[in-house]
Amino acid sequence: MKTRNHLSDVGVVNQVNIISNGLIDIPMLQILAPDGTVLEGAVEPELSKETALKIFQTMQFIRVLDERMVAAQRQGRISFYLASTGEEAASAASAAALSFDDMIMSQYREQAALAYRGYTTEQFMNQMFSNEKEPNKGRQMPIHYGAKELNFMTISSPLGTQIPQAAGYAYGQKMEGKDAMTICYFGEGAASEGDFHAGLNMAAVLSCPVIFFCRNNGYAISTPADEQFKGDGIASRGIGYGIKTIRVDGNDALAIYAATQKAREIAVSEKCPVLIEAMSYRLAAHSTSDDPTGYRSKEEEAQWKAKDPIARMANWLVSKGWLNQEENAKHVEAMRQDVLTELKRVEKVPVCPIDDLVTDVYSEVPWHLEEQLKDLKEHIKKYPEHYPKTAGRVE
Amino acid sequence: MKTRNHLSDVGVVNQVNIISNGLIDIPMLQILAPDGTVLEGAVEPELSKETALKIFQTMQFIRVLDERMVAAQRQGRISFYLASTGEEAASAASAAALSFDDMIMSQYREQAALAYRGYTTEQFMNQMFSNEKEPNKGRQMPIHYGAKELNFMTISSPLGTQIPQAAGYAYGQKMEGKDAMTICYFGEGAASEGDFHAGLNMAAVLSCPVIFFCRNNGYAISTPADEQFKGDGIASRGIGYGIKTIRVDGNDALAIYAATQKAREIAVSEKCPVLIEAMSYRLAAHSTSDDPTGYRSKEEEAQWKAKDPIARMANWLVSKGWLNQEENAKHVEAMRQDVLTELKRVEKVPVCPIDDLVTDVYSEVPWHLEEQLKDLKEHIKKYPEHYPKTAGRVE
Amino acid sequence: MAQMNMLQAVNNALMTAMEENERVMVLGEDVGHFGGVFRATSNLQEKFGRERVFNTPLVEQGIIGFANGLASQGSVAVAEIQFGDYIFPAFDQIVNETAKWRYRSGGQFSVGSLTIRTPYGGGIAGGLYHSQSPEAYFAHTPGMKIVTPRNPYQAKGLLLASIRDDNPVLFMEPKRIYRASVGDVPEEDYELPLGKAEVVKEGSDITLLAWGAQMEVMEKAAAMAEKDGISCEIVDLRSILPWDAETVCASVEKTGRLIVSHEAPQTGGFAAEISAKVQERCFLYLESPIMRVCGLDTPFPLAHEKEYMPDELKVYEAIKRSMNF
Amino acid sequence: MAQMNMLQAVNNALMTAMEENERVMVLGEDVGHFGGVFRATSNLQEKFGRERVFNTPLVEQGIIGFANGLASQGSVAVAEIQFGDYIFPAFDQIVNETAKWRYRSGGQFSVGSLTIRTPYGGGIAGGLYHSQSPEAYFAHTPGMKIVTPRNPYQAKGLLLASIRDDNPVLFMEPKRIYRASVGDVPEEDYELPLGKAEVVKEGSDITLLAWGAQMEVMEKAAAMAEKDGISCEIVDLRSILPWDAETVCASVEKTGRLIVSHEAPQTGGFAAEISAKVQERCFLYLESPIMRVCGLDTPFPLAHEKEYMPDELKVYEAIKRSMNF
Ligand SMILES: Cc1ncc(C[n+]2csc(CCOP(=O)(O)OP(=O)(O)O)c2C)c(N)n1
Ligand SMILES: Cc1ncc(C[n+]2csc(CCOP(=O)(O)OP(=O)(O)O)c2C)c(N)n1
Ligand SMILES: [Mg+2]
Ligand SMILES: [Mg+2]
């Protein structure tokens, strides 16, 4: 039996002593100035040219993909899209600091992490067109990616649910004795969910090697951060859970990389969670269903456009001699072409056959779903013109 | 449209800077030493003799009631009981610092707050015997008190649910422009629930005049505090929510009173929540269903018996010349008699008539419950000997 | 009278309720200045201020917990859950708290002044998490009322009645027809009764029962069946809990046949309750088994949404099966 | 063979599963050294260590969230919810996550190795919050399996099968008979099939269907009816989802009559689904309406618990009503 210690370290005071917010003031890590120069006193993280360029190209690719897919949604070619414009650094550079074996559990605006892992343009398209080539079988809305071979858990829409799940996943990794951990991305809005509290507290108590990576981009749809919480962002909550915490400039790829690298080292060696809060801004609309002009000003957006993480990193790369802007422009153009080509090609791929309506509910299709499928097939055969997506292939 | 400020106050740092637990260290307010003397430098709160004695007598009454009812449960006279031995100060002295109009939402171990409000021995008994005199109509297990006329919300067993509810209740009070607020009691275990997170964050964001009063008594049933959280208790979480926070010695009635008085003043004048963490120890078993010898040591219990809040306050009262120990012993004996008498009297009171099985589900009894009641009554009339509690009064 | 779509009717009901009673408050994610993701709460904050119409943090269990507290205090709380699919984090607050508040306190306290609004249902390419119809989960919960409108006129009248009813009401709005369903709605205040089904169309051969957006499907199927000479009686249940067994059974006793349809998965859906109760009551009147035309027993799919849905063709086929039994 | 009560059988099943597979972990409130409030997990921590058997903080949504993560990683998670009444904070994690994990990922990921154990049911003077039978809330959720044992032998065999089944299982333990139900249980490893009902007693006049602790009630009622010369066939459903309609319908086709009984409130309870399905399939065989003997449509009461419960007298009366229809 262990002796309990909930009072063992507590000091005493004789006057009513109010602990208030002002007690702490968490600064954020910044390495690159907005113009891409290294800040005085800052130390660049160890980052090979190759990795740096991979981060950069991933960010650029996502910028291009986002632009193109928002347009495709407007044209009615896909039903929904959700861009990460302005926030590419947070997910690309953090993913770069991980090991490939680490599990990624994301919210939905971390396509750059997925792309960094190697998800191809075609794979993105397959998911967005919900087609039969997509391993998730077209069951969820566009942007709900998932790729087992890339250790990227399939995204689910309910917010915050992945936070305690990530703690559990990490616990399992620890028990297997693997040198792997879990990273869990979420927005500052999702951090209001009860599952956030559950996940962080459990990870701390149960010593789970997990990075909780909060993208604080100032908004949850229309709700600004100051209607979301009153504390010092999400970072200040780490203290309450006894979780080591790092705040970082979310538009500074180098700072993100350094912070995540350090966090991973701590998580894996000390078997504990680390909380990172990346301060950024959602330059994009929340999604293609949203129009932010109703709730924020053009000036505010402009201020943040000036902090663009891609431009910032580009300047740094140029200063290192690792990037040639002209060549890069061609490269970006090629990406654009690639996206266009894949889009056109993939939109013709059919959806899964109707049998896949009932698979994967259980490990085996149970009797009642067999029956329902049978009835449905007969029905479709009777009215094939009404079910054009599947009728052609009902045997 | 308001300008957003999620980054406006953030400082910058150039090296990975890990905020860890050690950053803060929240001391607890103590006014009385364990022997009841006023600590050097401590200021006694303004507390009339009358109020001081009322707090003290309430604590003593609850000690007596708890003892008696645990025994009554062992004798099979009631089905369940839950004592607050060792923690009487936290609820009695905090209730004393409130205004009568303030709503109390409690967890279940705050019988002293209810007694302070004027709940009588008979009322306690009525509830515990689930009888027809009980305004809650005997629908919940013993100890689920509730008294509208005392502004004491009926207790519900699911833990933590009252926390966001208290925020909402307080918001309603604010909107009505009343000089009243809400106090919400809960244990350190319940503070792990998602509802805790929801309630504290919402209260902060929506400026609700509410005191969140956490009794940290070291255990949640068998689970010690160090398997419940890793932060500096519950107080350290206040910072993350931007909530003013006070930690207090839960066994020091004067400190509790002072802390709650201050918290109420802040909550009402600034229209905001305040978090209080009272450090104490559950000397009792969790409930009559529990046996703590399985999970903690006699030594640990002994250490805490030495910090008994009743003895501590008694010594102080004696030193003030407000209490005579001999007279007090008689008084306690009278309380014991009163409890015994009421117990014997009340256990004979019948339960509510069968019609009350279906009232209060809705504001009016709907058709389907009318039907179910009708069938049930016919059934009872057929087999009266099998339903002895109600058969005699089925018309 | 004005022409309104269902969103406008909901908005108009909220305006009406807030004007009439200053204790009415509206809360939820993005319901403030933005007016909610569907714009059902547009202009409310402008009109009634930030204290009566406010955004909450993103936490459904908190929204309902907070609203429970507000309502128990005597305020009239109208809480929005952004999508029916996201009501589950609030399940405990609804099922264990909202629904049991009055009972456990012997009527001393209640949250009768709480209304929970939420858009539900499929047909908008929403996949698993923007399409669910969770009514049956709540219909097993004594203490709750559950109401669904089929058109703008019903929406305003039922929502006003729900807000004012002295019981907690889950008001489920069929989002597929939020904009598509347009009709005459009185500008003035009116209420429609809770707990009462409505015979929308009389008929003699078979009863078709549904609620919300599914009513449109029933009407289309009935039109198809009429061409075959089958006379359909169409009933809108309107209130799912407590439900109007009397009206439903009267119809079935007349027609001898019943089809119940909903989008939610068949197993454990509310059609089961209706079927169970109707066969109990109308056993000797039934000429064929009560049939259910429902969603499949799968999560709500995306690529196969059309195939999954209990559309008019499936209902029409069921009508024929029932007639030919 | 050893004599065990149901708690011992559950404990024995957990021991067996943990010995056989080192990836099995047990988590929940107080399940560690203390062995859980009912002692179902006694001695597990001593035997398998604090990393495989651990207390969690007091947060049901976290317990299931964490267990979902563990299971998706490939570990075998056996999570305890201390009382069925407290499963609702985890409702979202179960209904939106556990149940839909495999489907939404096209089978790439799943939490098939998750088992959720929880004690349920009344009869212990537990009132509103220590008595509920929440099975129907989950039975409307494709992707879940739901299992309940009626005695110690069933408990061990079904729990072992649940832990090893490649689907998430909600394993509901009838706490009223935790200690009261005693019987022979093999010491060795064995499994009983999921998804299969069991005909516990053959009969010819009427089928009595239930599960868990309610089986005892059915047996007593059957004994009373037999004295009147009524031959009852008693069926234990065992798996509530997916459920064995084939066995149930075969029995009803033989007897022509069916009574389903559960403690949960009648409206929207799982008896409704059974009734709806059986009347669909066995319409022409039914000699009287399918009857439900259930809890009343109220929260679970305390003072009137005896009156609320679907006891053997109520079942017996229903049998007579059915026979005399
Ligand atoms: C449980 C739940 N509630 C509500 C929603 C609807 N919703 C989708 S995104 C969103 C805002 C999320 O904001 P944040 O977490 O800050 O992430 P961001 O969009 O800013 O990246 C909301 C309310 C949801 N998906 N899940
Ligand atoms: C939602 C919920 N989960 C579990 C329980 C069972 N339970 C009752 S009391 C308790 C421990 C509470 O500990 P704490 O909050 O510290 O209060 P204390 O008993 O120490 O006063 C538990 C787990 C419950 N009542 N509600
Ligand atoms: Mg955000
Ligand atoms: Mg405690």
XYZ file of N, CA, C and O in Angstrom, chain D residues 37-89:
212
model
N -15.709 -2.216 -7.012
C -16.660 -2.093 -5.906
C -17.440 -3.396 -5.674
O -17.939 -3.628 -4.591
N -17.528 -4.242 -6.683
C -18.176 -5.542 -6.470
C -17.143 -6.666 -6.326
O -17.503 -7.821 -6.210
N -15.883 -6.308 -6.456
C -14.778 -7.274 -6.339
C -14.674 -8.236 -7.524
O -14.135 -9.336 -7.391
N -15.172 -7.805 -8.657
C -15.072 -8.671 -9.838
C -13.638 -8.753 -10.341
O -13.272 -9.701 -11.032
N -12.820 -7.754 -9.994
C -11.437 -7.756 -10.496
C -10.427 -8.058 -9.388
O -9.239 -7.769 -9.527
N -10.911 -8.656 -8.315
C -10.023 -9.007 -7.194
C -8.812 -9.817 -7.653
O -8.943 -10.704 -8.501
N -7.689 -9.490 -7.057
C -6.439 -10.244 -7.259
C -5.843 -10.140 -8.657
O -4.796 -10.722 -8.919
N -6.484 -9.417 -9.515
C -5.912 -9.325 -10.866
C -4.660 -8.471 -10.848
O -3.644 -8.804 -11.470
N -4.699 -7.354 -10.148
C -3.526 -6.481 -10.133
C -2.349 -7.206 -9.472
O -1.217 -7.141 -9.959
N -2.619 -7.910 -8.383
C -1.559 -8.658 -7.703
C -0.916 -9.656 -8.663
O 0.288 -9.827 -8.696
N -1.762 -10.262 -9.464
C -1.271 -11.326 -10.327
C -0.612 -10.798 -11.613
O 0.393 -11.346 -12.056
N -1.184 -9.753 -12.188
C -0.696 -9.334 -13.514
C -0.023 -7.965 -13.503
O 0.420 -7.488 -14.550
N 0.049 -7.354 -12.342
C 0.817 -6.110 -12.237
C -0.009 -4.868 -12.493
O -1.102 -4.915 -13.060
N 0.556 -3.761 -12.074
C -0.144 -2.477 -12.142
C -0.232 -1.926 -13.550
O -0.954 -0.973 -13.800
N 0.546 -2.470 -14.454
C 0.469 -1.927 -15.813
C -0.629 -2.600 -16.628
O -1.146 -2.009 -17.558
N -0.967 -3.814 -16.256
C -2.020 -4.515 -16.999
C -3.385 -4.393 -16.327
O -4.412 -4.674 -16.964
N -3.381 -4.053 -15.067
C -4.649 -3.910 -14.340
C -4.566 -2.587 -13.584
O -3.796 -2.472 -12.634
N -5.308 -1.605 -14.042
C -5.091 -0.297 -13.407
C -6.359 0.511 -13.196
O -7.291 0.487 -13.988
N -6.322 1.229 -12.060
C -7.321 2.249 -11.775
C -7.194 3.366 -12.789
O -6.093 3.762 -13.155
N -8.316 3.898 -13.186
C -8.292 5.107 -13.998
C -8.814 6.261 -13.153
O -9.491 6.033 -12.149
N -8.555 7.481 -13.562
C -9.288 8.591 -12.967
C -10.799 8.391 -13.194
O -11.211 7.568 -14.018
N -11.562 9.164 -12.465
C -13.009 9.007 -12.426
C -13.645 9.723 -13.626
O -14.161 10.843 -13.497
N -13.598 9.083 -14.778
C -14.113 9.756 -15.975
C -14.477 8.707 -17.019
O -13.617 8.176 -17.714
N -15.745 8.390 -17.088
C -16.189 7.295 -17.950
C -15.907 7.575 -19.411
O -15.557 6.666 -20.173
N -16.074 8.825 -19.856
C -15.797 9.109 -21.264
C -14.322 8.874 -21.542
O -13.956 8.447 -22.631
N -13.511 9.118 -20.540
C -12.081 8.866 -20.682
C -11.761 7.384 -20.663
O -10.925 6.909 -21.430
N -12.414 6.652 -19.802
C -12.164 5.208 -19.724
C -12.419 4.575 -21.085
O -11.592 3.823 -21.605
N -13.558 4.901 -21.677
C -13.857 4.285 -22.969
C -13.018 4.900 -24.078
O -12.569 4.194 -24.986
N -12.777 6.197 -24.011
C -11.898 6.813 -25.009
C -10.519 6.162 -24.989
O -9.975 5.771 -26.031
N -9.992 6.034 -23.799
C -8.674 5.422 -23.617
C -8.696 3.969 -24.097
O -7.800 3.522 -24.816
N -9.737 3.248 -23.716
C -9.845 1.837 -24.098
C -10.024 1.702 -25.609
O -9.492 0.765 -26.228
N -10.732 2.621 -26.213
C -10.837 2.632 -27.676
C -9.444 2.752 -28.298
O -9.110 2.029 -29.238
N -8.668 3.675 -27.771
C -7.321 3.871 -28.296
C -6.476 2.624 -28.109
O -5.804 2.163 -29.040
N -6.537 2.076 -26.921
C -5.792 0.842 -26.626
C -6.167 -0.269 -27.597
O -5.289 -0.945 -28.151
N -7.473 -0.436 -27.784
C -7.936 -1.527 -28.641
C -7.542 -1.275 -30.094
O -7.153 -2.196 -30.815
N -7.611 -0.034 -30.526
C -7.262 0.254 -31.919
C -5.781 -0.012 -32.162
O -5.358 -0.249 -33.283
N -5.011 0.040 -31.084
C -3.576 -0.211 -31.185
C -3.297 -1.698 -31.243
O -2.199 -2.118 -31.620
N -4.280 -2.506 -30.880
C -4.089 -3.954 -30.955
C -4.071 -4.604 -29.583
O -4.070 -5.827 -29.459
N -4.053 -3.792 -28.532
C -4.159 -4.364 -27.192
C -5.592 -4.856 -26.991
O -6.495 -4.449 -27.709
N -5.780 -5.722 -26.012
C -7.118 -6.236 -25.721
C -7.588 -5.552 -24.439
O -7.058 -5.800 -23.362
N -8.529 -4.651 -24.598
C -8.933 -3.805 -23.477
C -10.236 -4.308 -22.875
O -11.227 -4.491 -23.581
N -10.223 -4.532 -21.574
C -11.454 -4.888 -20.863
C -11.712 -3.747 -19.875
O -11.043 -3.625 -18.851
N -12.637 -2.895 -20.232
C -12.906 -1.687 -19.449
C -14.138 -1.916 -18.587
O -15.141 -2.439 -19.066
N -14.055 -1.513 -17.337
C -15.227 -1.626 -16.464
C -15.860 -0.252 -16.259
O -15.179 0.724 -15.976
N -17.173 -0.205 -16.409
C -17.937 0.969 -15.988
C -18.624 0.542 -14.692
O -19.356 -0.452 -14.681
N -18.386 1.299 -13.640
C -18.723 0.836 -12.288
C -20.202 0.451 -12.105
O -20.507 -0.525 -11.431
N -21.067 1.226 -12.715
C -22.504 0.906 -12.745
C -23.018 1.240 -14.145
O -22.610 2.256 -14.713
N -23.949 0.448 -14.620
C -24.532 0.712 -15.936
C -25.110 2.121 -16.021
O -25.102 2.739 -17.093
N -25.567 2.622 -14.911
C -26.125 3.973 -14.854
C -25.091 5.043 -15.189
O -25.456 6.177 -15.512
N -23.815 4.703 -15.055
C -22.762 5.703 -15.299
C -22.077 5.508 -16.638
O -20.989 6.021 -16.868
N -22.716 4.767 -17.510
C -22.128 4.550 -18.829
C -22.440 5.719 -19.767
O -21.788 5.900 -20.788
N -23.421 6.542 -19.389
C -23.871 7.574 -20.316
C -22.841 8.671 -20.616
O -22.823 9.184 -21.737
N -21.983 9.049 -19.665
C -20.945 10.007 -20.071
C -20.050 9.445 -21.186
O -19.407 10.204 -21.905
